Short mmCIF file of C-alpha atoms in Angstrom, two decimals:
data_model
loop_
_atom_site.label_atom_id
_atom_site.label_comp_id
_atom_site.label_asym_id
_atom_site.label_seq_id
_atom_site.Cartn_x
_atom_site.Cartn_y
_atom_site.Cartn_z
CA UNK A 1 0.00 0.00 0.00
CA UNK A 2 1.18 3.49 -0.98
CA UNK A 3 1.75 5.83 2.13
CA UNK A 4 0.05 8.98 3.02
CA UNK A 5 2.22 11.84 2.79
CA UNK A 6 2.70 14.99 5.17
CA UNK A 7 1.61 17.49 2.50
CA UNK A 8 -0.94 14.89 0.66
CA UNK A 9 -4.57 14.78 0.88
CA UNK A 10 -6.14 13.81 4.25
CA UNK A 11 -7.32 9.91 3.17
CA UNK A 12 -10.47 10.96 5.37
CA UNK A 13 -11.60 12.96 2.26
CA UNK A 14 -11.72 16.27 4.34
CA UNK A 15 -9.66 17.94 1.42
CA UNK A 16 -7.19 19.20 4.17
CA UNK A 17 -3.61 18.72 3.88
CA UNK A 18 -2.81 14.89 5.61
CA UNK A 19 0.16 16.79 8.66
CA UNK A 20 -3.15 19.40 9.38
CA UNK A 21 -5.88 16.93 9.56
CA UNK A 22 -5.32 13.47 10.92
CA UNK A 23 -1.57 12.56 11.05
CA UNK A 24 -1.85 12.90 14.36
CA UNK A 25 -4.50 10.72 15.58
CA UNK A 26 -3.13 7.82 13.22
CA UNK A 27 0.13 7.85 14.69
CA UNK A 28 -1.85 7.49 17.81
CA UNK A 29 -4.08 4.73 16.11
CA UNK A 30 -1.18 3.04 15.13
CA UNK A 31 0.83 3.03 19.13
CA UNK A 32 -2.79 2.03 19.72
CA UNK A 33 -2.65 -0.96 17.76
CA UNK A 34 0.83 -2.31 18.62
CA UNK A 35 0.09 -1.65 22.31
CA UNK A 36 -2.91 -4.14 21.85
CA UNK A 37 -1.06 -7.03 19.59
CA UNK A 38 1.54 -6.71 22.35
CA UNK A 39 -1.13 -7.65 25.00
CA UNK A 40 -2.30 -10.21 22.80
CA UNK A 41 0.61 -11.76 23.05
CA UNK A 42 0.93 -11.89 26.49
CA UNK A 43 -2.13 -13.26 27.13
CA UNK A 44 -1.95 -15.88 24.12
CA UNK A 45 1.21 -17.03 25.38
CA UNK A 46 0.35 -17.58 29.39
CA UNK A 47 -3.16 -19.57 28.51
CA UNK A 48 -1.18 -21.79 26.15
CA UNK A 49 0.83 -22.42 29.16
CA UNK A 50 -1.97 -22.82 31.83
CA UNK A 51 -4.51 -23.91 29.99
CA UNK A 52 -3.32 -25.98 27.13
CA UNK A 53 -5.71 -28.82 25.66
CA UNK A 54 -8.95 -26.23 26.08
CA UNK A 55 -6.47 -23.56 23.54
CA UNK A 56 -5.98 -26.42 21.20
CA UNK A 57 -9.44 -27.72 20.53
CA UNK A 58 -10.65 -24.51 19.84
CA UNK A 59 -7.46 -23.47 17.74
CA UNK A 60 -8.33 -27.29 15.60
CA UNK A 61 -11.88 -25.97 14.86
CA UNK A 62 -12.02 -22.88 13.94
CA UNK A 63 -7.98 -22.07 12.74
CA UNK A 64 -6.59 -25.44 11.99
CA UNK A 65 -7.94 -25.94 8.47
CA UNK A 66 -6.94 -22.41 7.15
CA UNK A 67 -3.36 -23.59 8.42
CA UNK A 68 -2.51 -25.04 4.66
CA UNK A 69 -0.29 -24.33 2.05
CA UNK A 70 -2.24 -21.12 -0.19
CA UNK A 71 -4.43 -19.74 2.85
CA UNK A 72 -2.76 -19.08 5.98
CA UNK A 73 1.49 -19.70 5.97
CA UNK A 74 2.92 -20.76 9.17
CA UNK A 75 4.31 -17.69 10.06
CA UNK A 76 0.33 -15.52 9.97
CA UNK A 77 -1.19 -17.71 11.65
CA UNK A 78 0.21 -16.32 14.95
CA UNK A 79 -1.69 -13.15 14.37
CA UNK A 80 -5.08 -15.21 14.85
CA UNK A 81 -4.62 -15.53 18.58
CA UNK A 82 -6.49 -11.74 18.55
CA UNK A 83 -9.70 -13.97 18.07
CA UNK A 84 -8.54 -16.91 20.42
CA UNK A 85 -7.79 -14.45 23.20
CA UNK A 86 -10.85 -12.22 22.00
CA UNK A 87 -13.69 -14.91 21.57
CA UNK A 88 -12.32 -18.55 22.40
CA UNK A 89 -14.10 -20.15 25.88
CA UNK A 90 -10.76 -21.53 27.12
CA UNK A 91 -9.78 -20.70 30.71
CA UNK A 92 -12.84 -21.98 32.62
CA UNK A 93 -15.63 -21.21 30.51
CA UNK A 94 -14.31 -17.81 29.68
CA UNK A 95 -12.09 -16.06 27.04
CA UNK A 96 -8.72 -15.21 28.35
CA UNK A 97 -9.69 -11.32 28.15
CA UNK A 98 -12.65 -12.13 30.22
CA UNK A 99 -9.88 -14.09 32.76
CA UNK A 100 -7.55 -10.98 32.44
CA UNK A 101 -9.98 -8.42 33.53
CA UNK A 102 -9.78 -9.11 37.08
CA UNK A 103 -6.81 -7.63 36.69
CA UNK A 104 -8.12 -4.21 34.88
CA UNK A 105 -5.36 -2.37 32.56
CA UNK A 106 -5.94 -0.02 29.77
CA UNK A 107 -5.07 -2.35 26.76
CA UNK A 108 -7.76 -4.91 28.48
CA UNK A 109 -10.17 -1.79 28.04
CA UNK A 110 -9.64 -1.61 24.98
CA UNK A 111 -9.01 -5.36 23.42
CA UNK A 112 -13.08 -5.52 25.42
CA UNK A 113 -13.80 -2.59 23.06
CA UNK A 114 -12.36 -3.62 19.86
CA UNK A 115 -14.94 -5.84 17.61
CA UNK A 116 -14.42 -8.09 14.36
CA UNK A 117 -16.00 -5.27 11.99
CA UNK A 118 -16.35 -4.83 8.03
CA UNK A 119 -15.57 -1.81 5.83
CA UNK A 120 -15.67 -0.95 1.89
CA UNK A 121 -12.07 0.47 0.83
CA UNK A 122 -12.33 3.67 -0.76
CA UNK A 123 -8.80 4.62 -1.05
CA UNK A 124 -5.22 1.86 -1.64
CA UNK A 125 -3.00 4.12 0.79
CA UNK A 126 -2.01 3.93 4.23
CA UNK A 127 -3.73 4.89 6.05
CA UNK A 128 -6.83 3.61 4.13
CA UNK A 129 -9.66 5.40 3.68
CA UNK A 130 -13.36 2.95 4.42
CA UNK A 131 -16.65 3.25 5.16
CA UNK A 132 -18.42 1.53 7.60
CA UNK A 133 -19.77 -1.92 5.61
CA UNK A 134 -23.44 -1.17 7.36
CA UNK A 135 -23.76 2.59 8.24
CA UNK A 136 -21.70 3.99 5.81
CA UNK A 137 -20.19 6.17 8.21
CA UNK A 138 -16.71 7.42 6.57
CA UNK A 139 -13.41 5.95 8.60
CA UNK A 140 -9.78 6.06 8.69
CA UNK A 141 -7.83 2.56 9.17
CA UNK A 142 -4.73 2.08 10.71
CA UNK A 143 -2.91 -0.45 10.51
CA UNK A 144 1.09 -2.04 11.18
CA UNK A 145 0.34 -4.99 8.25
CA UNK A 146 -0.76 -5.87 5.00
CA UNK A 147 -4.10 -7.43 4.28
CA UNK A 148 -4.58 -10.86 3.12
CA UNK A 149 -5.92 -11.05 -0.64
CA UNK A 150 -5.39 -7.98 -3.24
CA UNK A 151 -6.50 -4.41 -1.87
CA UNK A 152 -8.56 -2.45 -4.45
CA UNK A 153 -10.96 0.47 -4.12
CA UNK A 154 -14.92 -0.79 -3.22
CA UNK A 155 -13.47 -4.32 -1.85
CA UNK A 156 -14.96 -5.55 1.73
CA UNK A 157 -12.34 -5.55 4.38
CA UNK A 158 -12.92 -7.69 7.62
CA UNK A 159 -10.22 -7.34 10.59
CA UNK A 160 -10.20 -6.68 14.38
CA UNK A 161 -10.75 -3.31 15.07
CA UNK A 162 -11.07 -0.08 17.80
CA UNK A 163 -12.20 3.25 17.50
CA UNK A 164 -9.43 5.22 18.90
CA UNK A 165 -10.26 8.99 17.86
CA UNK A 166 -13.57 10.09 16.10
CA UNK A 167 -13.14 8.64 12.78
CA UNK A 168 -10.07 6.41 13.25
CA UNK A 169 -9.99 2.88 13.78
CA UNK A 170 -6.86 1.20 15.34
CA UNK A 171 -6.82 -2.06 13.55
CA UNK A 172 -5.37 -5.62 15.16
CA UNK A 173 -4.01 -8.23 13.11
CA UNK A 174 -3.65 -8.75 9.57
CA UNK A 175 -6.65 -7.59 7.70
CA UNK A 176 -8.87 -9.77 5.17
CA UNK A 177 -9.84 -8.70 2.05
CA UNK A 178 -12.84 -10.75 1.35
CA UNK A 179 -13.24 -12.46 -2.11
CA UNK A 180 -16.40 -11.11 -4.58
CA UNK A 181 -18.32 -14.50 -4.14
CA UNK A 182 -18.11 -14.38 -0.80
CA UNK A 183 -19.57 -11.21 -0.27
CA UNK A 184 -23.10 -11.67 0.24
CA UNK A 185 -22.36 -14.22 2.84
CA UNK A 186 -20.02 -12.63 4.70
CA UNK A 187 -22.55 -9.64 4.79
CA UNK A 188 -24.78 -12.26 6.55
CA UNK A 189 -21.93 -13.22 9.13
CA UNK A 190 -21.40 -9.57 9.57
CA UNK A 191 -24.96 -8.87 10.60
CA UNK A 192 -25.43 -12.41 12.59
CA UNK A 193 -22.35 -13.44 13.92
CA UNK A 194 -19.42 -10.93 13.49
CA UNK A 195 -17.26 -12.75 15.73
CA UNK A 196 -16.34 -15.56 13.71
CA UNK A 197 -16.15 -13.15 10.41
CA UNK A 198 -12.54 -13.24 10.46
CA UNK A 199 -11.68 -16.86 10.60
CA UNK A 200 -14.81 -17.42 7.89
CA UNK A 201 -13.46 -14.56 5.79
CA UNK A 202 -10.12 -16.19 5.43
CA UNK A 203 -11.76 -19.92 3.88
CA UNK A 204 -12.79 -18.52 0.53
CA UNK A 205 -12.24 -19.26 -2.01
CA UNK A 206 -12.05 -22.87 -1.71
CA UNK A 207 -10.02 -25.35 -4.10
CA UNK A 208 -11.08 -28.27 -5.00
CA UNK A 209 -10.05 -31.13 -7.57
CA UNK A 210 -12.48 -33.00 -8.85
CA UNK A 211 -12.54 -36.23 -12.06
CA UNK A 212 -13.65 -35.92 -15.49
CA UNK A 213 -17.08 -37.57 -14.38
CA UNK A 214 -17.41 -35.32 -11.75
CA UNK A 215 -16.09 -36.43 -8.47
CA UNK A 216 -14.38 -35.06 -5.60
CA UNK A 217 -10.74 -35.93 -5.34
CA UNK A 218 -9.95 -38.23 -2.59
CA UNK A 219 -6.84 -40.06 -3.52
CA UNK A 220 -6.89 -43.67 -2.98
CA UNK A 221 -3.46 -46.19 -1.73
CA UNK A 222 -3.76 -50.10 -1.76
CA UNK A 223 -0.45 -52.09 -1.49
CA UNK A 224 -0.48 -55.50 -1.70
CA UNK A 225 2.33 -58.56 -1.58
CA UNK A 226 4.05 -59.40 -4.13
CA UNK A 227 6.08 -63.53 -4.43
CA UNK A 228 7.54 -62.30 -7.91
CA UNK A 229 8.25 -58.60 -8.87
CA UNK A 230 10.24 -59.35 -11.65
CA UNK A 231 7.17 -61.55 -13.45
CA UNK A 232 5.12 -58.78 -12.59
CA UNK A 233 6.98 -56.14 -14.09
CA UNK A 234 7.19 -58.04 -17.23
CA UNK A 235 3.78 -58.84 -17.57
CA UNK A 236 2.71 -55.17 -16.99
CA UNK A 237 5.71 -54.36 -19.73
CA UNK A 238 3.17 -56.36 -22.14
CA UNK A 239 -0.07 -55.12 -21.09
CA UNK A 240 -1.16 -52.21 -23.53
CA UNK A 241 -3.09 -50.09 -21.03
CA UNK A 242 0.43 -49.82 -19.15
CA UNK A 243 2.97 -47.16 -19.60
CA UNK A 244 6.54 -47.55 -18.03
CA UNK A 245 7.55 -44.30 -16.70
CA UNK A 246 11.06 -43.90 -16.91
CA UNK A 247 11.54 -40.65 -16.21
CA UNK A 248 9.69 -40.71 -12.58
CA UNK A 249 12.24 -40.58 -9.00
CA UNK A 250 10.89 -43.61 -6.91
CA UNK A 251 12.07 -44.48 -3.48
CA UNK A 252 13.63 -46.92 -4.22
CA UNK A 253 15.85 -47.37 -6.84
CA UNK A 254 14.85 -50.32 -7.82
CA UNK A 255 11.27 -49.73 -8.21
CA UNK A 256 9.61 -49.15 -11.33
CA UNK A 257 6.46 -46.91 -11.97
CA UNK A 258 3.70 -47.86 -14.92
CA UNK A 259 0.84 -45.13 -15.69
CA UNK A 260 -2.75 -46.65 -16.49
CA UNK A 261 -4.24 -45.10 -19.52
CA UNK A 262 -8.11 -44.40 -19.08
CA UNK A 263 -9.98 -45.67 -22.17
CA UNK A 264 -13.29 -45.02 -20.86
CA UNK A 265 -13.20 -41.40 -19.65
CA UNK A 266 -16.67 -39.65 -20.24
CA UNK A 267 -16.89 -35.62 -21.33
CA UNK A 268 -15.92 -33.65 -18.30
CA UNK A 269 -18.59 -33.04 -15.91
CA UNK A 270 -18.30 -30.06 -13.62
CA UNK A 271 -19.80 -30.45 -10.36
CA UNK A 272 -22.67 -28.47 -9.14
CA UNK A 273 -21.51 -25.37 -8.21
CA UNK A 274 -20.69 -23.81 -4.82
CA UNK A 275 -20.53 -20.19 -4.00
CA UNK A 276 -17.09 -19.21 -2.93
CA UNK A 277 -15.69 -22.90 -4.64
CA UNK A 278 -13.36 -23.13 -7.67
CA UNK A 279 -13.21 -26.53 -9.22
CA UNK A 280 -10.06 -27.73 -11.13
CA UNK A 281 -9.48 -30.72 -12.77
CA UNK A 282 -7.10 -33.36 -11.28
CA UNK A 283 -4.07 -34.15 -13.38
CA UNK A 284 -5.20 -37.39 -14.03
CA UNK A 285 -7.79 -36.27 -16.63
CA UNK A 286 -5.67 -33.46 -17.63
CA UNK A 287 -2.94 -35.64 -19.04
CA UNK A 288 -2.44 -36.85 -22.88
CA UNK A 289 -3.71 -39.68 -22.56
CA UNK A 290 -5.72 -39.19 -19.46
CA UNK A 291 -5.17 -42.10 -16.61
CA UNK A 292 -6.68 -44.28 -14.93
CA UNK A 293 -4.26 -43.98 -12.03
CA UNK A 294 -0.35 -45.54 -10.91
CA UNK A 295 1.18 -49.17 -10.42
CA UNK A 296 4.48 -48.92 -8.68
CA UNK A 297 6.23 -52.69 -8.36
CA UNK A 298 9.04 -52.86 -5.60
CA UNK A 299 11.44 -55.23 -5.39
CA UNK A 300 13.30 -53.91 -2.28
CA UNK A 301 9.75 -54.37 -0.71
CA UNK A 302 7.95 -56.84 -2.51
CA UNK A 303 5.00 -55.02 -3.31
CA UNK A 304 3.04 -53.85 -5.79
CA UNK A 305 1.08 -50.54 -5.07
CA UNK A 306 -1.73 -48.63 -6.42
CA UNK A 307 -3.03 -45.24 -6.37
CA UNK A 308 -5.79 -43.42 -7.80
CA UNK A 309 -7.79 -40.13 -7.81
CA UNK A 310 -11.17 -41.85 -5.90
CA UNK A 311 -11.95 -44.99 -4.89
CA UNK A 312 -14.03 -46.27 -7.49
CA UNK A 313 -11.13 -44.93 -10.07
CA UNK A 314 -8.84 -47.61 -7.82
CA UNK A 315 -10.94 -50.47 -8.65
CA UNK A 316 -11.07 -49.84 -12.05
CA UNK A 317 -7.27 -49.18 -11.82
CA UNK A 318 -7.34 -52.98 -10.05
CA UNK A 319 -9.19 -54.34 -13.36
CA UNK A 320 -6.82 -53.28 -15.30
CA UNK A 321 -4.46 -55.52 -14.51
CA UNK A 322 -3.96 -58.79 -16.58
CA UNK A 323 -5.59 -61.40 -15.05
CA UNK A 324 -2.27 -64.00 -14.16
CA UNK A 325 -0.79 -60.70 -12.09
CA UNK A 326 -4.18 -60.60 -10.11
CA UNK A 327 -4.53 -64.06 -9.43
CA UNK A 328 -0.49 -63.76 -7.72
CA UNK A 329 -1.74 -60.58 -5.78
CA UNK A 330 -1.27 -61.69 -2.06
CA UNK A 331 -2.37 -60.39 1.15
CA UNK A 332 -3.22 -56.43 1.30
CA UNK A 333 -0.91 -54.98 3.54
CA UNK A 334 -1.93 -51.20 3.43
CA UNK A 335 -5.07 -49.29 2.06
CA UNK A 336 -5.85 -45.97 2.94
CA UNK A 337 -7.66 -42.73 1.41
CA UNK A 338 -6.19 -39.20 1.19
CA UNK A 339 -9.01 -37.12 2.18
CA UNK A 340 -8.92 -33.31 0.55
CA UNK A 341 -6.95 -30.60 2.92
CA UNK A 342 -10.36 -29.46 3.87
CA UNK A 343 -13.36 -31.21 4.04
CA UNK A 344 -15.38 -28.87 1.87
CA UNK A 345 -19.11 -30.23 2.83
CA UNK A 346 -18.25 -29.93 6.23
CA UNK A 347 -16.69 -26.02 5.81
CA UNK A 348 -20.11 -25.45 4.07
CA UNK A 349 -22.09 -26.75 6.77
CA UNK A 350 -20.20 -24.76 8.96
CA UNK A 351 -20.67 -21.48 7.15
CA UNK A 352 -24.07 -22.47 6.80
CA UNK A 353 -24.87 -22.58 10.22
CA UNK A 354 -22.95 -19.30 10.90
CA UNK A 355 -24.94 -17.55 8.30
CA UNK A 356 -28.05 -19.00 9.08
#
């Protein structure tokens, strides 16, 4: 974000010059603001001692699955204790600001004060210029960090936030710019329940993979033993729905990979759609020729293994196989599903509930 200067316009849209006008009361904003994270802190980091296993159940639901790859890095995710602290029933049936304010202190005022609030960007700089998302009422945010998702004038911003002078707001935390689909929902959440805005704000959009007939991706293992890798590597050398891939890097040295060509795949069909969900195709289907799925042999291990992009796709994977490898399949020694990194239906549910 591009920074207000002394002798620039006021963001506040008073036509003043910014050093005349409201420099003043964002600097305070802004101590404001680091006084609270700083609190934040404290508090976050003395209930994770005392009061442990409550902290991490509620950090599991309602943080956990936003700490993936593409939403929420490792190193954000700290910031999120402002709504643990804030909202989360951990120390005895109360938050940890509830717990702390037997112990009254300005920055407790405050954090009680502050709210998980929504405003329409009228202005890139910093200090950004808003309005209210429900009363329209003209603001000025401050703030230490950049917001998740790309800033741009009329987008809804959701974050932490507390008035600190008439017409600034001292905001906590990283802010979230919300994405378009998402809007009208998190309008709803804003009206209904603000306090879990934030953390809802954060889950959209939503990736998912899904098959050329339409399925969710939910990648399937089976490994089974093998008396004769060797025979089986030559038989699937002969089988013409079997591609040696000599280019893949197995675990083993020794291993050797085959790719299933899919003879039967059907038109794509996208699934219904979801507000807030983008759909891509797995690579599977994406590939010339598409695939059925993989058959790694091991002869370090004995094994042969399968994988495929659902279950049913793994039986059909199985099928493939010439019938004289089947028959020498032994027992199964592993079989397990790789669910998605979030359960969507479930995230829908939960949004559902929130919003309604």
């Amino acid at each position: 974000m591009a920074v207000v200067g002394r002798n620039d316009p006021c963001p506040c849209g008073s036509g003043r010059k910014h050093k005349r006008c409201c420099l003043g009361a964002g600097a305070a904003a802004l101590r404001l603001a680091d006084r609270l994270e700083d609190r934040i802190d404290e508090l976050g980091e003395q209930v994770r001692q005392e009061h442990w296993s409550a902290w991490l159940a509620e950090f599991e639901r309602n943080i956990g699955p936003l700490h993936r790859p593409g939403v929420v890095q490792a190193e954000d995710v700290a910031w999120l204790d402002a709504w643990l602290v804030c909202h989360a029933p951990v120390v005895e049936g109360r938050t940890p600001l509830d717990a702390a304010s037997e112990q009254p202190s300005p920055a407790n005022a405050h954090l009680a004060a502050s709210s998980i609030d929504g405003w329409w960007v009228r202005g890139c700089g910093q200090p950004l210029a808003a309005t209210h998302w429900r009363f329209q009422e003209p603001l000025t945010l401050h703030s230490r960090h950049e917001p998740f998702g790309a800033l741009r004038e009329g987008a809804l911003l959701v974050a932490r936030g507390v008035h600190a002078d008439p017409g600034h707001v001292a905001l906590v935390g990283r802010p979230v710019v919300v994405d378009d689909e998402a809007i009208a929902d998190m309008l709803a959440l804003l009206h209904r329940a603000p306090d879990q805005a934030l953390c809802a704000a954060l889950r959209w959009p939503e990736r998912r993979t899904h098959t050329a007939d339409g399925e969710l991706v939910q990648q399937r293992f089976r490994r089974y033993e093998l008396a004769d890798p060797d025979a089986a590597i030559e038989l699937l050398r002969t089988t013409p729905a079997m591609s040696e891939d000599v280019d893949v890097l197995t675990y083993w040295d020794d291993d050797v990979e085959f790719k299933a060509v899919n003879r039967e795949i059907p038109e794509v069909e996208q699934p219904p759609a979801e507000p807030g969900v983008v759909w891509d195709l797995c690579e599977e289907d994406t590939d010339d020729p598409p695939l059925l799925g993989e058959v790694t042999v091991s002869r370090e291990e004995r094994e042969l293994a399968l994988s495929a992009p659902t279950p049913r796709r793994l039986e059909r994977l199985l099928a493939t196989l010439p019938a004289e490898l089947r028959d020498t399949l032994g027992e199964v020694t592993d079989e397990h599903t790789d669910l998605p990194d979030v359960l969507p239906r479930l995230r829908r549910q939960r949004m559902a509930e929130l919003v309604g």
